[in-house]
Amino acid sequence: MNKHIIFTLIFSLWGGAFAIAQQGYSLQQCKDLVLQHSKKMKYAQLQQQKAEAVRKETWMHHLPKVEAGFYAVQLNKKMIEFDNPSGNLPVYNGDPRTLPTATQFAFLPAISLGAGDRMHTGNITVMQPLYAGGRIKTGNRLSELGVEVSKLQVSLSKTELIAKTESMYWQIVALDEKQKTLDAYEKLLETVLKEAKDALKAGLIDKSDVLKVGLKQSEVALNKLKLKNGRQLALMAFCQHLGIDYNENIRLTDALPPSTLPQSIQAEAAASVPKRSEYQLLQKVVKAEEMKTQIERGHFLPEVGLGASAFYSDAMEHGSDGRLARVGVFLAVRIPISNVWSKRHSLKKHVLGEKMAQNKLDETKELLKLQIQKTYYALTESAQAIALGQKKVAQHEEFLQTIKDRHKAGVVPLSKLLEAQADVQKAKSEYIDALSHYHQQVVAYKKATAQYE
């Protein structure tokens, strides 16, 4: 029973290790991962949520403003005190001449009156803005524009992340392809070394030729080590970019696709510029500056509001009927006068901001068109480099075959064969570099022409 458990555990561990070793990612999987885990993407999404909250907050300015207050005051002494002693008051018969000689009197008891030692006052006011120089409406439009800007920033972040992911992916795949060519070259040198040792035993070559093969093997081993270290560093950076833990056994399953004609993805520069998120963001900036100017102009216009207010106060002694309650409706008009002169300078500042934003937009439009054209030229040059690389590989392979045949016939020394093999290896490595660089340029051109949107 214990043996069975041990074997099961060993098999599970081996299976887990095998699964790790076979862990692979396609290009699409990497794109999905970076969009899920990227802090830059999360930041852009949080910015969008913040803009949505600002928009909702600004919309609340359309609603009535309600204010309420309550005051309770207790004084150590009454504010109003009145004492009237008792006495007889003459009865008034309508003729003031009879008051001095009145014969009838009314008894008035003593009166003591006090108020103001305690007071309870409450009020509530509701104010509905009717007109504020267009500032409320423009402010809402400005907040909605902020939401649009945040969405464009999310789109821009997504484009940059996808483009960078694809670029880094093809760089590592190119290193894997170079690794394969070095492995093949290493096996070829092992075969040549075996043949050289046999020839040395037969007395057909000198020992120096065998040493030359060994030297080439040492060079290949060094190049493989450099390539391995370079790939691990690139993979570390790629894992950090994707937001996953580094694992040296990660494999990238997609192979470098064959090159295509640049014309297949060519796009007109003038038509591509308006699709760029960067250009659209600058357009939003121009609109925002225009709205800010409109808001500033609103400070020169009157404000109108309709309101209602309720008031309650109890300032008399406890138990007396001294309560006061009133309800009123009012129309409020506020006309700015003294701040008109200072606001003129602020308005001029915003008008200049509009012109600056428009100038920046026009300049960026021309720069983006230039960038698109420059990127396309680099793409066509990369395509030509691939064609040249293919031709060089074919020529060197043909030359190598000729050298092999002559070497077998004893016409060409081993050093020439080693040199021809090294030339083939170098040509294949350059071809992989050209193919990788072409795909980097494809990424750059698709990004420049908004084909990732």
C-alpha positions as a printed NumPy array, in Angstrom:
array([[  0.   ,   0.   ,   0.   ],
       [  2.823,   2.39 ,   0.913],
       [  4.657,   1.548,  -2.301],
       [  1.522,   2.291,  -4.288],
       [  1.211,   5.696,  -2.638],
       [  4.877,   6.474,  -3.276],
       [  4.598,   5.487,  -6.953],
       [  1.438,   7.574,  -7.308],
       [  3.166,  10.589,  -5.758],
       [  6.224,  10.201,  -7.985],
       [  4.024,   9.891, -11.06 ],
       [  2.064,  12.994, -10.073],
       [  5.214,  15.034,  -9.521],
       [  6.663,  13.839, -12.806],
       [  3.436,  14.653, -14.579],
       [  3.39 ,  18.127, -13.041],
       [  6.969,  18.755, -14.072],
       [  6.155,  17.556, -17.582],
       [  3.167,  19.897, -17.715],
       [  5.372,  22.825, -16.681],
       [  7.937,  21.891, -19.28 ],
       [  5.229,  21.791, -21.93 ],
       [  3.667,  25.098, -20.927],
       [  3.114,  27.065, -24.116],
       [  1.486,  30.336, -25.142],
       [  0.15 ,  31.415, -28.48 ],
       [  0.256,  35.048, -29.574],
       [ -3.472,  35.462, -28.954],
       [ -3.161,  34.016, -25.447],
       [ -0.405,  36.507, -24.681],
       [ -2.558,  39.392, -25.921],
       [ -5.401,  38.256, -23.678],
       [ -3.075,  37.946, -20.695],
       [ -1.596,  41.42 , -21.051],
       [ -5.039,  43.009, -21.29 ],
       [ -6.108,  41.183, -18.127],
       [ -3.051,  41.822, -15.981],
       [ -1.509,  45.053, -17.231],
       [ -1.366,  47.787, -14.585],
       [ -1.386,  50.362, -17.356],
       [ -4.683,  48.97 , -18.651],
       [ -6.171,  48.891, -15.162],
       [ -5.119,  52.498, -14.602],
       [ -6.814,  53.57 , -17.851],
       [ -9.979,  51.714, -16.848],
       [ -9.966,  53.389, -13.423],
       [ -9.585,  56.74 , -15.155],
       [-12.676,  55.922, -17.204],
       [-14.647,  55.04 , -14.075],
       [-13.502,  58.302, -12.482],
       [-14.659,  60.264, -15.54 ],
       [-18.052,  58.546, -15.326],
       [-18.336,  59.577, -11.666],
       [-17.465,  63.191, -12.559],
       [-20.107,  63.174, -15.301],
       [-22.794,  61.991, -12.875],
       [-21.687,  64.539, -10.291],
       [-21.892,  67.358, -12.837],
       [-25.356,  66.31 , -13.964],
       [-26.589,  66.805, -10.384],
       [-26.195,  70.56 , -10.875],
       [-29.51 ,  70.458, -12.795],
       [-31.341,  69.41 ,  -9.642],
       [-32.65 ,  71.852,  -7.015],
       [-30.342,  72.801,  -4.175],
       [-31.877,  72.194,  -0.766],
       [-30.529,  73.778,   2.418],
       [-31.874,  73.457,   5.957],
       [-30.852,  74.982,   9.242],
       [-31.881,  74.87 ,  12.901],
       [-30.796,  77.04 ,  15.812],
       [-31.522,  76.638,  19.54 ],
       [-30.464,  79.446,  21.919],
       [-30.677,  79.58 ,  25.718],
       [-29.713,  82.914,  27.388],
       [-29.013,  83.567,  31.076],
       [-31.444,  86.493,  31.007],
       [-34.484,  87.416,  28.975],
       [-33.857,  89.809,  26.125],
       [-37.281,  91.465,  26.693],
       [-38.637,  92.07 ,  30.235],
       [-41.799,  94.086,  31.009],
       [-43.518,  94.63 ,  34.381],
       [-46.747,  96.673,  34.713],
       [-48.172,  97.285,  38.237],
       [-51.876,  96.99 ,  38.936],
       [-54.104, 100.124,  38.807],
       [-57.361, 101.735,  37.684],
       [-57.776, 102.809,  34.12 ],
       [-60.454, 105.364,  33.172],
       [-63.24 , 104.089,  31.002],
       [-63.194, 105.845,  27.658],
       [-66.631, 106.875,  26.332],
       [-65.412, 108.164,  22.984],
       [-64.954, 111.777,  24.013],
       [-61.352, 112.541,  24.897],
       [-62.453, 115.594,  26.88 ],
       [-64.037, 113.386,  29.519],
       [-60.856, 111.38 ,  30.272],
       [-59.529, 113.816,  32.933],
       [-62.86 , 113.818,  34.732],
       [-63.799, 110.207,  34.248],
       [-66.122, 108.767,  36.863],
       [-65.832, 105.137,  35.85 ],
       [-62.68 , 103.069,  36.144],
       [-61.53 ,  99.546,  35.198],
       [-59.108,  97.669,  37.361],
       [-55.969,  96.421,  35.546],
       [-54.084,  93.686,  37.353],
       [-50.315,  93.616,  37.436],
       [-48.702,  92.202,  34.273],
       [-45.228,  90.684,  34.039],
       [-44.02 ,  89.806,  30.51 ],
       [-40.693,  88.351,  29.411],
       [-39.309,  86.898,  26.17 ],
       [-36.082,  86.042,  24.448],
       [-34.376,  83.809,  27.007],
       [-34.782,  80.814,  24.723],
       [-35.26 ,  80.628,  20.988],
       [-35.807,  77.794,  18.488],
       [-35.488,  78.726,  14.853],
       [-35.577,  76.495,  11.8  ],
       [-35.572,  77.147,   8.058],
       [-35.451,  75.225,   4.806],
       [-34.738,  76.672,   1.377],
       [-35.119,  75.048,  -2.045],
       [-33.408,  76.735,  -4.991],
       [-33.857,  75.612,  -8.594],
       [-31.384,  77.206, -11.028],
       [-33.132,  78.36 , -14.196],
       [-30.252,  80.029, -16.035],
       [-26.57 ,  80.358, -15.219],
       [-25.123,  81.817, -18.386],
       [-25.04 ,  78.39 , -20.023],
       [-22.411,  77.169, -17.56 ],
       [-24.437,  74.233, -16.249],
       [-25.221,  72.891, -19.71 ],
       [-21.668,  73.432, -20.957],
       [-20.275,  71.872, -17.782],
       [-22.311,  68.739, -18.454],
       [-21.026,  68.589, -22.017],
       [-17.484,  69.026, -20.704],
       [-17.921,  66.12 , -18.272],
       [-19.302,  63.949, -21.08 ],
       [-16.267,  64.904, -23.129],
       [-14.113,  63.722, -20.227],
       [-15.763,  60.302, -20.464],
       [-15.011,  60.183, -24.188],
       [-11.39 ,  61.112, -23.497],
       [-11.069,  58.348, -20.901],
       [-12.436,  55.813, -23.406],
       [ -9.879,  56.955, -25.977],
       [ -7.13 ,  56.568, -23.377],
       [ -8.298,  53.001, -22.715],
       [ -8.231,  52.33 , -26.457],
       [ -4.762,  53.878, -26.769],
       [ -3.428,  51.812, -23.873],
       [ -4.914,  48.679, -25.416],
       [ -3.277,  49.415, -28.768],
       [  0.121,  50.065, -27.217],
       [ -0.048,  46.907, -25.105],
       [ -1.093,  44.673, -28.012],
       [  1.556,  46.127, -30.317],
       [  4.292,  45.75 , -27.697],
       [  3.169,  42.191, -26.924],
       [  3.3  ,  41.187, -30.568],
       [  6.704,  42.803, -31.022],
       [  8.205,  41.097, -27.961],
       [  6.627,  37.779, -28.961],
       [  8.262,  37.758, -32.399],
       [ 11.625,  38.746, -30.91 ],
       [ 11.644,  35.653, -28.697],
       [ 10.374,  33.431, -31.522],
       [ 13.251,  34.702, -33.69 ],
       [ 15.716,  33.745, -30.941],
       [ 14.176,  30.254, -30.867],
       [ 14.649,  29.979, -34.631],
       [ 18.285,  30.992, -34.253],
       [ 18.65 ,  28.325, -31.601],
       [ 17.441,  25.712, -34.081],
       [ 19.958,  26.796, -36.708],
       [ 22.766,  26.683, -34.133],
       [ 21.693,  23.19 , -33.058],
       [ 21.756,  22.046, -36.676],
       [ 25.15 ,  23.652, -37.207],
       [ 26.445,  21.99 , -34.043],
       [ 25.325,  18.562, -35.274],
       [ 26.925,  19.235, -38.611],
       [ 30.224,  20.067, -36.91 ],
       [ 29.99 ,  16.838, -34.91 ],
       [ 29.704,  14.921, -38.177],
       [ 32.603,  16.862, -39.696],
       [ 34.721,  16.233, -36.584],
       [ 34.078,  12.503, -36.804],
       [ 35.01 ,  12.493, -40.466],
       [ 38.113,  14.578, -39.731],
       [ 39.269,  12.171, -37.036],
       [ 38.821,   9.251, -39.404],
       [ 40.755,  11.124, -42.068],
       [ 43.482,  11.9  , -39.528],
       [ 43.819,   8.225, -38.658],
       [ 44.078,   7.431, -42.346],
       [ 46.798,  10.034, -42.724],
       [ 44.771,  12.113, -45.18 ],
       [ 44.796,  15.369, -43.155],
       [ 46.861,  17.058, -40.503],
       [ 45.937,  17.346, -36.837],
       [ 45.577,  21.094, -37.31 ],
       [ 42.433,  20.468, -39.361],
       [ 40.89 ,  18.536, -36.475],
       [ 41.776,  21.383, -34.126],
       [ 40.057,  23.853, -36.459],
       [ 36.829,  21.848, -36.191],
       [ 37.146,  21.85 , -32.407],
       [ 37.661,  25.608, -32.441],
       [ 34.463,  26.053, -34.476],
       [ 32.619,  23.905, -31.952],
       [ 33.851,  26.14 , -29.134],
       [ 32.625,  29.201, -31.02 ],
       [ 29.225,  27.582, -31.519],
       [ 29.013,  26.67 , -27.828],
       [ 29.77 ,  30.28 , -26.874],
       [ 27.164,  31.591, -29.312],
       [ 24.593,  29.156, -27.932],
       [ 25.301,  30.361, -24.394],
       [ 24.92 ,  34.   , -25.442],
       [ 21.724,  33.166, -27.279],
       [ 20.346,  31.26 , -24.297],
       [ 21.105,  34.097, -21.893],
       [ 19.607,  36.624, -24.284],
       [ 16.436,  34.565, -24.621],
       [ 16.062,  34.189, -20.848],
       [ 16.392,  37.941, -20.367],
       [ 13.87 ,  38.585, -23.136],
       [ 11.519,  35.997, -21.616],
       [ 11.832,  37.583, -18.171],
       [ 10.875,  40.949, -19.614],
       [  8.023,  39.341, -21.551],
       [  6.608,  37.614, -18.459],
       [  6.786,  40.88 , -16.54 ],
       [  4.965,  42.568, -19.417],
       [  2.249,  39.887, -19.418],
       [  1.885,  40.   , -15.644],
       [  2.705,  36.31 , -15.105],
       [  5.394,  34.516, -13.116],
       [  8.636,  33.845, -14.924],
       [  9.271,  30.267, -15.984],
       [ 12.266,  29.41 , -18.123],
       [ 10.365,  26.468, -19.629],
       [  7.683,  28.649, -21.231],
       [  7.368,  28.005, -24.955],
       [  5.913,  30.308, -27.577],
       [  3.915,  28.098, -29.903],
       [  3.434,  30.389, -32.921],
       [  6.161,  30.317, -35.55 ],
       [  7.396,  33.355, -37.449],
       [  4.869,  33.774, -40.25 ],
       [  6.195,  34.147, -43.784],
       [  6.584,  37.654, -45.064],
       [  3.764,  39.256, -47.011],
       [  3.791,  42.071, -49.498],
       [  3.757,  45.483, -47.803],
       [  0.999,  46.514, -50.201],
       [ -1.358,  44.045, -48.505],
       [ -1.555,  46.227, -45.366],
       [ -0.878,  49.601, -46.947],
       [ -3.292,  52.361, -45.924],
       [ -3.617,  55.959, -47.056],
       [ -1.884,  58.261, -44.597],
       [ -4.475,  61.064, -44.787],
       [ -7.315,  58.621, -44.1  ],
       [ -5.45 ,  56.875, -41.269],
       [ -4.63 ,  59.97 , -39.22 ],
       [ -8.235,  60.653, -38.054],
       [ -8.44 ,  57.042, -36.832],
       [ -5.468,  57.443, -34.499],
       [ -6.387,  57.717, -30.822],
       [ -3.667,  60.331, -30.347],
       [ -5.264,  62.562, -32.982],
       [ -8.753,  62.031, -31.583],
       [ -7.506,  62.941, -28.102],
       [ -6.154,  66.23 , -29.412],
       [ -9.499,  66.891, -31.092],
       [-11.153,  66.426, -27.707],
       [ -8.657,  68.848, -26.193],
       [ -9.692,  71.493, -28.749],
       [-13.366,  70.923, -27.888],
       [-12.596,  71.079, -24.182],
       [-10.844,  74.427, -24.593],
       [-13.836,  75.761, -26.532],
       [-16.195,  74.662, -23.753],
       [-13.983,  76.236, -21.106],
       [-14.189,  79.493, -23.024],
       [-17.992,  79.195, -23.124],
       [-18.076,  78.62 , -19.368],
       [-15.887,  81.677, -18.85 ],
       [-18.225,  83.778, -20.998],
       [-21.064,  82.598, -18.778],
       [-19.563,  84.584, -15.9  ],
       [-20.526,  87.783, -17.744],
       [-24.207,  86.761, -17.901],
       [-26.851,  86.968, -15.144],
       [-27.941,  84.003, -13.077],
       [-31.634,  83.294, -12.506],
       [-33.111,  80.922,  -9.964],
       [-36.53 ,  80.098,  -8.57 ],
       [-36.818,  79.148,  -4.925],
       [-39.06 ,  78.514,  -1.962],
       [-38.324,  78.987,   1.714],
       [-40.046,  77.98 ,   4.965],
       [-39.27 ,  79.647,   8.316],
       [-40.233,  78.799,  11.897],
       [-39.322,  80.59 ,  15.136],
       [-40.333,  80.357,  18.792],
       [-38.808,  83.234,  20.719],
       [-41.468,  83.729,  23.425],
       [-41.662,  82.138,  26.847],
       [-42.524,  78.502,  27.118],
       [-46.264,  77.997,  26.954],
       [-47.006,  81.333,  25.246],
       [-48.408,  81.693,  21.784],
       [-45.344,  83.389,  20.335],
       [-44.561,  81.006,  17.506],
       [-43.991,  82.302,  13.992],
       [-44.111,  80.22 ,  10.802],
       [-43.937,  81.529,   7.239],
       [-43.598,  80.054,   3.727],
       [-42.511,  82.097,   0.745],
       [-41.617,  81.777,  -2.955],
       [-38.958,  83.982,  -4.531],
       [-37.2  ,  84.683,  -7.816],
       [-33.48 ,  85.402,  -7.515],
       [-31.507,  87.283, -10.185],
       [-27.771,  87.791,  -9.841],
       [-26.05 ,  90.202, -12.234],
       [-22.235,  90.376, -12.209],
       [-20.873,  93.926, -12.34 ],
       [-17.613,  94.463, -10.49 ],
       [-15.86 ,  91.28 , -11.716],
       [-16.434,  91.975, -15.427],
       [-13.069,  93.705, -15.832],
       [-11.054,  90.948, -14.151],
       [-12.894,  88.235, -16.072],
       [-11.938,  89.842, -19.396],
       [ -8.336,  88.739, -18.891],
       [ -9.422,  85.246, -17.909],
       [-11.573,  85.029, -21.048],
       [ -8.667,  86.116, -23.206],
       [ -6.533,  83.391, -21.605],
       [ -9.069,  80.733, -22.607],
       [ -9.388,  82.083, -26.147],
       [ -5.612,  81.822, -26.529],
       [ -5.808,  78.288, -25.132],
       [ -8.231,  77.403, -27.939],
       [ -5.813,  78.675, -30.575],
       [ -2.894,  76.817, -29.004],
       [ -4.848,  73.545, -28.928],
       [ -5.907,  73.966, -32.562],
       [ -2.325,  74.735, -33.57 ],
       [ -1.128,  71.605, -31.751],
       [ -3.779,  69.548, -33.546],
       [ -2.738,  70.857, -36.969],
       [  0.938,  70.24 , -36.238],
       [  0.28 ,  66.709, -34.974],
       [ -1.753,  65.886, -38.063],
       [  1.203,  66.638, -40.321],
       [  3.636,  64.803, -38.042],
       [  1.441,  61.696, -37.97 ],
       [  1.196,  61.673, -41.768],
       [  4.982,  61.915, -41.939],
       [  5.342,  59.107, -39.382],
       [  3.009,  56.826, -41.371],
       [  4.945,  57.413, -44.587],
       [  8.3  ,  56.896, -42.845],
       [  7.078,  53.648, -41.27 ],
       [  5.873,  52.369, -44.635],
       [  9.263,  53.051, -46.217],
       [ 10.917,  51.096, -43.394],
       [  8.443,  48.265, -44.035],
       [  9.29 ,  48.068, -47.739],
       [ 13.016,  48.129, -46.921],
       [ 12.512,  45.237, -44.5  ],
       [ 10.701,  43.278, -47.204],
       [ 13.639,  43.827, -49.545],
       [ 16.013,  42.669, -46.802],
       [ 14.044,  39.4  , -46.513],
       [ 14.286,  38.806, -50.252],
       [ 18.007,  39.488, -50.123],
       [ 18.414,  37.179, -47.121],
       [ 16.637,  34.326, -48.917],
       [ 18.864,  34.799, -51.912],
       [ 22.018,  34.802, -49.786],
       [ 20.977,  31.605, -47.976],
       [ 20.313,  29.856, -51.293],
       [ 23.617,  30.989, -52.758],
       [ 25.652,  29.959, -49.708],
       [ 23.926,  26.572, -49.531],
       [ 24.665,  25.984, -53.198],
       [ 28.273,  27.043, -52.669],
       [ 28.504,  24.756, -49.612],
       [ 27.316,  21.793, -51.645],
       [ 29.991,  22.528, -54.229],
       [ 32.664,  22.725, -51.518],
       [ 31.45 ,  19.431, -50.028],
       [ 31.777,  17.673, -53.347],
       [ 35.261,  19.085, -53.923],
       [ 36.294,  18.265, -50.369],
       [ 35.278,  14.647, -50.851],
       [ 37.305,  14.617, -54.054],
       [ 40.283,  15.927, -52.086],
       [ 40.479,  19.13 , -54.08 ],
       [ 39.384,  21.542, -51.302],
       [ 40.876,  21.52 , -47.778],
       [ 38.78 ,  21.13 , -44.647],
       [ 39.226,  24.805, -43.72 ],
       [ 37.32 ,  25.84 , -46.833],
       [ 34.494,  23.479, -45.908],
       [ 34.325,  24.93 , -42.4  ],
       [ 34.294,  28.441, -43.812],
       [ 31.48 ,  27.602, -46.223],
       [ 29.438,  26.025, -43.425],
       [ 29.976,  29.104, -41.246],
       [ 28.806,  31.309, -44.116],
       [ 25.603,  29.285, -44.423],
       [ 25.003,  29.588, -40.682],
       [ 25.604,  33.339, -40.786],
       [ 23.292,  33.774, -43.79 ],
       [ 20.49 ,  31.852, -42.05 ],
       [ 20.929,  33.93 , -38.902],
       [ 20.764,  37.154, -40.927],
       [ 17.661,  35.895, -42.714],
       [ 15.945,  35.232, -39.366],
       [ 16.931,  38.724, -38.218],
       [ 15.475,  40.186, -41.414],
       [ 12.252,  38.218, -41.006],
       [ 11.958,  39.249, -37.352],
       [ 12.675,  42.885, -38.203],
       [ 10.033,  42.788, -40.915],
       [  7.385,  41.67 , -38.439],
       [  8.508,  44.421, -36.067],
       [  7.912,  46.894, -38.869],
       [  4.525,  45.33 , -39.591],
       [  3.58 ,  45.953, -35.962],
       [  4.842,  49.55 , -36.147],
       [  2.981,  50.234, -39.405],
       [ -0.291,  48.706, -38.221],
       [ -0.031,  50.803, -35.076],
       [  0.765,  53.962, -37.077],
       [ -2.235,  53.416, -39.38 ],
       [ -4.66 ,  52.527, -36.548],
       [ -5.112,  48.954, -37.754],
       [ -5.096,  47.736, -34.154],
       [ -8.138,  49.851, -33.248]])
